[in-house]
Amino acid sequence: PMSKSHDLVRSLYTAFAAGDVPTFLSKLHADLVWNEAEGFPFADRNPYALPQLVEGVFGRVLAEWPDFQVVVGELAGGPEVVTMFGRYRGTHAKSKKKLDAQVAHTWWVRDGMVVRFQQMVDTAAVARSRG
């Protein structure tokens, strides 16, 4: 059971990295509750529901860091709650400053789908990159 939830979470990062929005969204439950970290620029619309997610989070992230990537590190926990410890990397479109921030994402899994997401990130590093 634990490896199934880890595989689900890994598949989300793979789809995101490939820009495969339909596959990413197909793994999110209709009742999804998505929260960005307090102090992160896009926490202004928390909590996100499914329809707002692509434009409200991903669209705004990629507008600021066109080369944005999530470097996936350790996956811990499961089967119902999985946390990914990794990094955000990219170059800010306006400031040209590098982003290299420690991040943790917690995913709640139910019936093979993600029902809840919580981002925790080094918001000071994010702010420095934004200039």
Short mmCIF file of C-alpha atoms in Angstrom, two decimals:
data_model
loop_
_atom_site.label_atom_id
_atom_site.label_comp_id
_atom_site.label_asym_id
_atom_site.label_seq_id
_atom_site.Cartn_x
_atom_site.Cartn_y
_atom_site.Cartn_z
CA PRO A 1 0.00 0.00 0.00
CA MET A 2 2.78 2.45 0.88
CA SER A 3 4.58 1.98 -2.44
CA LYS A 4 1.30 2.62 -4.32
CA SER A 5 0.90 6.04 -2.71
CA HIS A 6 4.58 6.80 -3.33
CA ASP A 7 4.13 5.79 -6.99
CA LEU A 8 1.09 8.08 -7.22
CA VAL A 9 3.02 11.04 -5.83
CA ARG A 10 6.03 10.34 -8.08
CA SER A 11 3.72 10.20 -11.10
CA LEU A 12 2.43 13.68 -10.25
CA TYR A 13 5.95 15.13 -10.32
CA THR A 14 6.72 13.29 -13.57
CA ALA A 15 3.58 14.71 -15.20
CA PHE A 16 4.34 18.23 -13.90
CA ALA A 17 7.92 18.09 -15.19
CA ALA A 18 6.65 16.99 -18.61
CA GLY A 19 4.00 19.72 -18.70
CA ASP A 20 1.35 17.00 -18.90
CA VAL A 21 -1.52 18.83 -17.22
CA PRO A 22 -4.27 16.29 -18.10
CA THR A 23 -2.36 13.41 -16.47
CA PHE A 24 -1.58 15.55 -13.42
CA LEU A 25 -5.20 16.60 -12.99
CA SER A 26 -6.48 13.05 -13.51
CA LYS A 27 -4.83 12.03 -10.22
CA LEU A 28 -6.52 14.76 -8.16
CA HIS A 29 -9.84 14.08 -6.43
CA ALA A 30 -12.78 16.32 -7.32
CA ASP A 31 -12.93 17.40 -3.65
CA LEU A 32 -9.26 18.43 -3.62
CA VAL A 33 -8.15 21.06 -1.09
CA TRP A 34 -4.79 22.61 -2.11
CA ASN A 35 -2.88 25.06 0.09
CA GLU A 36 0.27 26.99 -0.70
CA ALA A 37 2.56 27.90 2.22
CA GLU A 38 1.68 31.05 4.15
CA GLY A 39 4.07 33.73 2.93
CA PHE A 40 4.36 32.16 -0.55
CA PRO A 41 3.30 34.68 -3.22
CA PHE A 42 0.41 32.55 -4.45
CA ALA A 43 -1.09 31.69 -1.05
CA ASP A 44 -3.39 34.68 -1.69
CA ARG A 45 -6.08 32.38 -3.11
CA ASN A 46 -5.85 29.52 -0.57
CA PRO A 47 -7.45 27.06 -0.45
CA TYR A 48 -7.47 26.20 -4.13
CA ALA A 49 -10.08 23.90 -5.60
CA LEU A 50 -9.45 21.91 -8.74
CA PRO A 51 -10.59 24.41 -11.38
CA GLN A 52 -8.42 27.27 -10.05
CA LEU A 53 -5.27 25.23 -9.63
CA VAL A 54 -3.76 25.34 -13.11
CA GLU A 55 -4.07 29.06 -13.69
CA GLY A 56 -3.89 30.21 -10.08
CA VAL A 57 -0.78 28.29 -9.06
CA PHE A 58 0.98 26.69 -12.04
CA GLY A 59 0.30 29.54 -14.46
CA ARG A 60 1.60 32.15 -12.05
CA VAL A 61 4.65 30.09 -11.04
CA LEU A 62 5.67 29.54 -14.67
CA ALA A 63 5.10 33.22 -15.50
CA GLU A 64 7.65 34.20 -12.83
CA TRP A 65 10.08 31.27 -13.26
CA PRO A 66 9.71 30.01 -16.85
CA ASP A 67 12.29 27.26 -16.20
CA PHE A 68 10.75 26.31 -12.84
CA GLN A 69 11.42 22.77 -11.68
CA VAL A 70 10.72 20.67 -8.63
CA VAL A 71 13.72 18.55 -7.70
CA VAL A 72 12.17 15.51 -6.04
CA GLY A 73 14.13 14.17 -3.09
CA GLU A 74 12.99 11.79 -0.37
CA LEU A 75 9.43 10.52 -0.13
CA ALA A 76 8.36 9.70 3.44
CA GLY A 77 5.23 8.30 5.03
CA GLY A 78 2.27 6.58 3.48
CA PRO A 79 -0.06 5.03 2.62
CA GLU A 80 -2.52 7.84 3.41
CA VAL A 81 -0.09 10.74 3.86
CA VAL A 82 3.11 11.13 1.81
CA THR A 83 5.63 13.96 2.20
CA MET A 84 8.17 14.86 -0.46
CA PHE A 85 11.33 16.66 0.61
CA GLY A 86 13.01 18.44 -2.28
CA ARG A 87 13.93 21.79 -3.84
CA TYR A 88 12.50 24.41 -6.16
CA ARG A 89 14.89 25.62 -8.86
CA GLY A 90 14.58 28.22 -11.58
CA THR A 91 15.50 31.69 -12.77
CA HIS A 92 13.13 34.60 -12.19
CA ALA A 93 11.86 36.17 -15.43
CA LYS A 94 12.28 39.80 -14.28
CA SER A 95 15.02 39.80 -11.63
CA LYS A 96 17.09 37.07 -13.36
CA LYS A 97 17.94 35.85 -9.84
CA LYS A 98 18.24 32.12 -9.26
CA LEU A 99 15.69 30.25 -7.18
CA ASP A 100 17.03 27.39 -5.05
CA ALA A 101 14.64 26.82 -2.17
CA GLN A 102 14.08 23.94 0.23
CA VAL A 103 10.53 22.61 -0.05
CA ALA A 104 8.30 19.96 1.47
CA HIS A 105 5.01 18.89 -0.09
CA THR A 106 2.52 16.79 1.86
CA TRP A 107 -0.05 14.80 -0.13
CA TRP A 108 -3.12 13.14 1.41
CA VAL A 109 -4.24 10.09 -0.58
CA ARG A 110 -7.67 8.49 -0.60
CA ASP A 111 -8.85 5.77 -3.00
CA GLY A 112 -5.77 6.22 -5.16
CA MET A 113 -6.35 9.95 -5.62
CA VAL A 114 -4.95 13.09 -3.99
CA VAL A 115 -7.55 14.78 -1.77
CA ARG A 116 -5.36 17.36 -0.05
CA PHE A 117 -2.02 19.10 -0.63
CA GLN A 118 0.09 21.34 1.61
CA GLN A 119 3.19 23.16 0.41
CA MET A 120 5.88 24.23 2.87
CA VAL A 121 8.73 26.24 1.34
CA ASP A 122 11.62 28.53 2.26
CA THR A 123 9.69 31.71 1.49
CA ALA A 124 12.75 33.90 2.18
CA ALA A 125 14.60 32.16 -0.66
CA VAL A 126 11.56 32.65 -2.90
CA ALA A 127 11.42 36.36 -2.01
CA ARG A 128 15.15 36.79 -2.78
CA SER A 129 14.67 35.27 -6.22
CA ARG A 130 11.79 37.64 -6.95
CA GLY A 131 14.13 40.56 -6.24
#
